[in-house]
PDB file of C-alpha atoms in Angstrom:
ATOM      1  CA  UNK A   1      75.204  89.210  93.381  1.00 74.00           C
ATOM      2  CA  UNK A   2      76.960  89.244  96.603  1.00 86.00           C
ATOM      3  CA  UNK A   3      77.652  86.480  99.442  1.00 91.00           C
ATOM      4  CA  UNK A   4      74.786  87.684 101.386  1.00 90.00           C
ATOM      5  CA  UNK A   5      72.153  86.963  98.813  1.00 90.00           C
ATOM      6  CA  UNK A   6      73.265  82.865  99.173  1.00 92.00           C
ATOM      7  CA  UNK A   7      74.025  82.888 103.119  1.00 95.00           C
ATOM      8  CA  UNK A   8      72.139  83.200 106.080  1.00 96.00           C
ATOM      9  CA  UNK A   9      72.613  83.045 109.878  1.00 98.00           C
ATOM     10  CA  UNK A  10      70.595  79.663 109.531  1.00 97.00           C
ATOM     11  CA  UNK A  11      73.583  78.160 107.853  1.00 98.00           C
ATOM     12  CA  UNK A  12      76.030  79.805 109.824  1.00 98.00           C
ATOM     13  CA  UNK A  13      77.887  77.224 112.958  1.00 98.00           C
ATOM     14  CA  UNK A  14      79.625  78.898 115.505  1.00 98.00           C
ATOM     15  CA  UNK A  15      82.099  77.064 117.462  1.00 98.00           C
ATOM     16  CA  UNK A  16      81.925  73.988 115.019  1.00 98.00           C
ATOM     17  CA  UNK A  17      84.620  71.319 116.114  1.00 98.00           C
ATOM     18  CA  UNK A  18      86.476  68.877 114.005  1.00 98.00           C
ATOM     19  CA  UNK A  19      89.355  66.297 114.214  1.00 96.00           C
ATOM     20  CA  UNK A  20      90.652  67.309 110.829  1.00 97.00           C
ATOM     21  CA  UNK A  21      89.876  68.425 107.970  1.00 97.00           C
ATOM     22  CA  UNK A  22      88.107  65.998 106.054  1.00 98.00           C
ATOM     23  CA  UNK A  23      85.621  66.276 108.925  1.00 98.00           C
ATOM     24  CA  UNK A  24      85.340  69.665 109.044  1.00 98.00           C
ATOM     25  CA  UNK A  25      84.221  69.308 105.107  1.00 98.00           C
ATOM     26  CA  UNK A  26      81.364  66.495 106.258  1.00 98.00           C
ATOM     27  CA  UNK A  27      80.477  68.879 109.124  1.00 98.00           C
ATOM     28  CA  UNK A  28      79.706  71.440 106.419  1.00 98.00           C
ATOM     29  CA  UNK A  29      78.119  69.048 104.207  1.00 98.00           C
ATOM     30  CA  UNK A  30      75.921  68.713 106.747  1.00 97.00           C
ATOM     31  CA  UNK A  31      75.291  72.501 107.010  1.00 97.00           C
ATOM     32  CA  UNK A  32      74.596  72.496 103.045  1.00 97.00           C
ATOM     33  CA  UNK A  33      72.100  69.870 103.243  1.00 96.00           C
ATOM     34  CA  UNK A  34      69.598  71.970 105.399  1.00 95.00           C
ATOM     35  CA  UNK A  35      69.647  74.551 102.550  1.00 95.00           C
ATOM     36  CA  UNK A  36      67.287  71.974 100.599  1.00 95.00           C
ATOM     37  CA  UNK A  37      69.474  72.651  97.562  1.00 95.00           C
ATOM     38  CA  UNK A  38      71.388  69.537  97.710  1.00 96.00           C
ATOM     39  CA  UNK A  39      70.374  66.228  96.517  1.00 94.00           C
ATOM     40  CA  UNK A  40      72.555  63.805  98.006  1.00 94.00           C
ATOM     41  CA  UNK A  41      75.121  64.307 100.383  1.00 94.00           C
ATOM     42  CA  UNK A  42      77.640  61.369  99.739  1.00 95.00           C
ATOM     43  CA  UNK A  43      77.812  62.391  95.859  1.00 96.00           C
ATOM     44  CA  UNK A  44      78.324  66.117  97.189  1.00 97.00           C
ATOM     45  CA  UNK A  45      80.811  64.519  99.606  1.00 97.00           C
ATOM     46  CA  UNK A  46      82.973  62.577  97.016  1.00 96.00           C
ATOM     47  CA  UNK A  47      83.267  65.774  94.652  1.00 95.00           C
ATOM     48  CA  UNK A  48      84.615  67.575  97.885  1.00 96.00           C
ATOM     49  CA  UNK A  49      86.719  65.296  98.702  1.00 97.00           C
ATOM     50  CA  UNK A  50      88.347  65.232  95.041  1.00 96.00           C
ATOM     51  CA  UNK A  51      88.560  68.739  94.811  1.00 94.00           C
ATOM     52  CA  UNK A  52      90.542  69.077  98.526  1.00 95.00           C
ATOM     53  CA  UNK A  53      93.215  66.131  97.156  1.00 95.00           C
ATOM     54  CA  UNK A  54      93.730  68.065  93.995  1.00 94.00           C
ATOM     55  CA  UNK A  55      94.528  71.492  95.903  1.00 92.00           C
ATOM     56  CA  UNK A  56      94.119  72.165  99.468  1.00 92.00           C
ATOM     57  CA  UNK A  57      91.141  75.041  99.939  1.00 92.00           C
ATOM     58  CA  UNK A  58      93.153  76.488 102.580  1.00 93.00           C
ATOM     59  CA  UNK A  59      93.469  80.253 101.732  1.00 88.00           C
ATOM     60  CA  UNK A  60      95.737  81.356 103.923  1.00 86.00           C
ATOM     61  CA  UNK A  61      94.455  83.750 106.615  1.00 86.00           C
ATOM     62  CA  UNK A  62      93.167  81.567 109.130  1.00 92.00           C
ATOM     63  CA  UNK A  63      90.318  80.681 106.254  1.00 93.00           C
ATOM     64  CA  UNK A  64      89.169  77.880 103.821  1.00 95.00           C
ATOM     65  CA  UNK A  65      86.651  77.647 101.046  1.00 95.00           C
ATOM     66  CA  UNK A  66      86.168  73.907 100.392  1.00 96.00           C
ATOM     67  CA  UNK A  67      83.733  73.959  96.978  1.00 94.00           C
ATOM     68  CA  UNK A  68      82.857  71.615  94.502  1.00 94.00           C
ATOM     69  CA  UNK A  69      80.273  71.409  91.565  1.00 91.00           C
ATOM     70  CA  UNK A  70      77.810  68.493  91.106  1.00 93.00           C
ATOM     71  CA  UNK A  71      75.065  67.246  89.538  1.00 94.00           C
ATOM     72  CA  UNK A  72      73.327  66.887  92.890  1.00 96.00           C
ATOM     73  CA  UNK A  73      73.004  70.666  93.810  1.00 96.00           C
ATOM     74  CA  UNK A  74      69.725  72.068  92.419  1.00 94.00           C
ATOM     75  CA  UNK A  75      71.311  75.649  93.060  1.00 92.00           C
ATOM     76  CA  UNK A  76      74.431  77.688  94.430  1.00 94.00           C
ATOM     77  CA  UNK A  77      74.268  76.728  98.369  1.00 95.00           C
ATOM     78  CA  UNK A  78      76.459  78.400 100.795  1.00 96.00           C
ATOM     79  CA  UNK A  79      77.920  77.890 104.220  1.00 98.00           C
ATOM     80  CA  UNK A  80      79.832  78.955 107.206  1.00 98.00           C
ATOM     81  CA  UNK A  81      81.488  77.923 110.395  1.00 98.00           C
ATOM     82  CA  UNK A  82      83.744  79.696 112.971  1.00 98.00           C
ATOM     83  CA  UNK A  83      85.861  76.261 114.500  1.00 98.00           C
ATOM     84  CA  UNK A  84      85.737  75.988 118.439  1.00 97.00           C
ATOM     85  CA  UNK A  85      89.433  75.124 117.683  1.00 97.00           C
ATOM     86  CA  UNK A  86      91.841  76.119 114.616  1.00 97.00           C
ATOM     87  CA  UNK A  87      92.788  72.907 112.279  1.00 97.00           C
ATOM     88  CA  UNK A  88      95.221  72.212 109.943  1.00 96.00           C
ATOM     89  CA  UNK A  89      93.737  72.420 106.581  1.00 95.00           C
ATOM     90  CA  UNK A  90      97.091  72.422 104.625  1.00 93.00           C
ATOM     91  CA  UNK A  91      96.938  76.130 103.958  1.00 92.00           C
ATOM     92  CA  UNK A  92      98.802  78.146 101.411  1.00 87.00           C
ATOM     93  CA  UNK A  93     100.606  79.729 104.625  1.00 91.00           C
ATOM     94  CA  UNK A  94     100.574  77.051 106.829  1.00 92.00           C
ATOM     95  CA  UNK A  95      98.296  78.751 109.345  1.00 93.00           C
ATOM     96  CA  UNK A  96      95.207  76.713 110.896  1.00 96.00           C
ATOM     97  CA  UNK A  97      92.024  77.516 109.329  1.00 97.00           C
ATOM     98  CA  UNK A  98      89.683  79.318 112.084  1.00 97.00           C
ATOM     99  CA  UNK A  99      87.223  79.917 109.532  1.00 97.00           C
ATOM    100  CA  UNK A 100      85.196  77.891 106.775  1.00 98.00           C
ATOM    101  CA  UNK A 101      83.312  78.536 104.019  1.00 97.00           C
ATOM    102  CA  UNK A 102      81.649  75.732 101.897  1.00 97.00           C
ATOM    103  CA  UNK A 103      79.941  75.945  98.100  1.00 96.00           C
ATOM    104  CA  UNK A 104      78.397  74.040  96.238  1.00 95.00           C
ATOM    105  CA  UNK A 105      77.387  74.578  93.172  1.00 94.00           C
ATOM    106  CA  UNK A 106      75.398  72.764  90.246  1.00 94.00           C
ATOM    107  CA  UNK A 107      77.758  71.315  87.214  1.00 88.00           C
ATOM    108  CA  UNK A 108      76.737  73.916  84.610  1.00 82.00           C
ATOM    109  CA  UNK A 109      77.772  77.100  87.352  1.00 68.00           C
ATOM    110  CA  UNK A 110      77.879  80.085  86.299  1.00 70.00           C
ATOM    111  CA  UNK A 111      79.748  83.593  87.150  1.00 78.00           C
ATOM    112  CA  UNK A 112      78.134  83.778  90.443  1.00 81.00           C
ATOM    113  CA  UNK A 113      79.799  81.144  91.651  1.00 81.00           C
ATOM    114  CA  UNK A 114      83.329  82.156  90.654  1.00 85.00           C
ATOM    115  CA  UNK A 115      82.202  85.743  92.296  1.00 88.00           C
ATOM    116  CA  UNK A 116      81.559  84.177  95.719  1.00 88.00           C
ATOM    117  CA  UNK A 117      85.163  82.806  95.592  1.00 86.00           C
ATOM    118  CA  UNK A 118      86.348  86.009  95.009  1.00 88.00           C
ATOM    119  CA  UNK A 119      84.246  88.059  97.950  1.00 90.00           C
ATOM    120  CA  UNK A 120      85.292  85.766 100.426  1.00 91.00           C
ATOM    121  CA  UNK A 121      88.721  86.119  99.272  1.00 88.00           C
ATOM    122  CA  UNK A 122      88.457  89.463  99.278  1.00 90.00           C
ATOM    123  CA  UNK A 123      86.968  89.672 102.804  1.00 93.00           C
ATOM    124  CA  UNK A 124      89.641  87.819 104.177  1.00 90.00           C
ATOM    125  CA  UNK A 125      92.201  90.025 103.203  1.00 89.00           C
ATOM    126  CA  UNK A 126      90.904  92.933 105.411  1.00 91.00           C
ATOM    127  CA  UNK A 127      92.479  92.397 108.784  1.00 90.00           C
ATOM    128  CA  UNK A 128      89.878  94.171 110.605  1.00 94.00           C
ATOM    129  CA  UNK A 129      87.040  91.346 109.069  1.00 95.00           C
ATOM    130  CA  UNK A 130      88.963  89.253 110.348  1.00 93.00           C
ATOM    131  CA  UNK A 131      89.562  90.419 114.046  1.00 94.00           C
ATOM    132  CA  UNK A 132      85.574  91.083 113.922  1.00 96.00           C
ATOM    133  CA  UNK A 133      84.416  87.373 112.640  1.00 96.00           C
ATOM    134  CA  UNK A 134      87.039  85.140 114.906  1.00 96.00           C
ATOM    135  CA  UNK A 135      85.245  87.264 117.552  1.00 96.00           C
ATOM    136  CA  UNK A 136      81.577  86.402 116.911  1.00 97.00           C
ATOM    137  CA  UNK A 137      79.717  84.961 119.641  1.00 98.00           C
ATOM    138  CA  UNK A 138      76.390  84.070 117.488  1.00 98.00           C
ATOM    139  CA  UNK A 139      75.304  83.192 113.652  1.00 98.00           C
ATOM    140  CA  UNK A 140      73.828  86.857 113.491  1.00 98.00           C
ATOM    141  CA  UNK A 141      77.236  88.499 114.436  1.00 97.00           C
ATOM    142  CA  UNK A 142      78.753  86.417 111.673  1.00 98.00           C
ATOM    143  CA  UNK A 143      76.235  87.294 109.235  1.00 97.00           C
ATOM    144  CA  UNK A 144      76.186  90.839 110.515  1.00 97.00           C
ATOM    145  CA  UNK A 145      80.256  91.396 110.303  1.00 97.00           C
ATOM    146  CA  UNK A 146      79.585  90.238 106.476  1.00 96.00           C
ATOM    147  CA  UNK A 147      76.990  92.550 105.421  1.00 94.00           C
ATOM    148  CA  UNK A 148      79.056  95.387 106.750  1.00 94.00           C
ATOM    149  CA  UNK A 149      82.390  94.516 105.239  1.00 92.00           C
ATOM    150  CA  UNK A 150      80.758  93.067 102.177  1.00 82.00           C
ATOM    151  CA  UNK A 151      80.613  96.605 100.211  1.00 68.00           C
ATOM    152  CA  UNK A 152      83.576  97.975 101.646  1.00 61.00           C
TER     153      UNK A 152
END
């Protein structure tokens, strides 16, 4: 299983912009829905939302992976933005998030989703993935930078 197989340029935004970051998680709510995977967006929005009070999603990095597991995702849905401006996302670090990944996963998830937490992780703690996605112009350059950092 790897990031890849649940993320495609299709649900990739670049330049995505956002007041804070409770829009930035509705703006990629809105990303998730067009996956097809998600049954209804203000349930998916309210488990977000819970999960963000509990703990901030903010890595650290310059990244954020706001997730949450419902009963109104059909399957594990990914995906990604690149912000036209950096936004406080209450980060480990205190650095503004440049870069957001959202999941959502059914209630009864299994490893995979878990795994995807990690990979991203894991991505963002190679600086030169990082230099190469904050400098993506389209989707496909995004997607691309992953698949060749992803095995690395």
């Amino acid at each position: 299983m790897k990031l890849t197989d649940y993320l495609s340029p299709e649900f990739i935004e670049i330049g995505l912009e956002a007041e804070d970051k409770w829009d930035a998680i509705r703006k990629m709510i809105k990303i998730l829905i067009r996956t097809g995977n998600i049954k209804d967006s203000s349930a998916l929005e309210e488990e977000m939302f819970a999960r963000e009070r509990t703990m901030s999603t903010g890595l650290g990095h310059g990244v954020a992976i706001p997730h949450a597991s419902s009963d109104v995702v059909e399957k594990i849905s990914v995906a990604a933005a690149l912000m036209k401006k950096p936004i406080d996302f209450e980060s480990l670090d205190l650095q503004p998030v440049k870069v957001i990944f959202a999941i959502a996963s059914p209630k009864k998830r299994g490893k995979d989703y878990m795994e995807l937490l990690s990979q991203i992780a894991s991505l963002f703690s190679k600086r030169e993935f990082i230099e190469k996605i904050l400098n993506s112009k389209t989707p496909e350059d995004f997607f691309k930078t992953i698949l060749d950092f992803a095995d690395k």
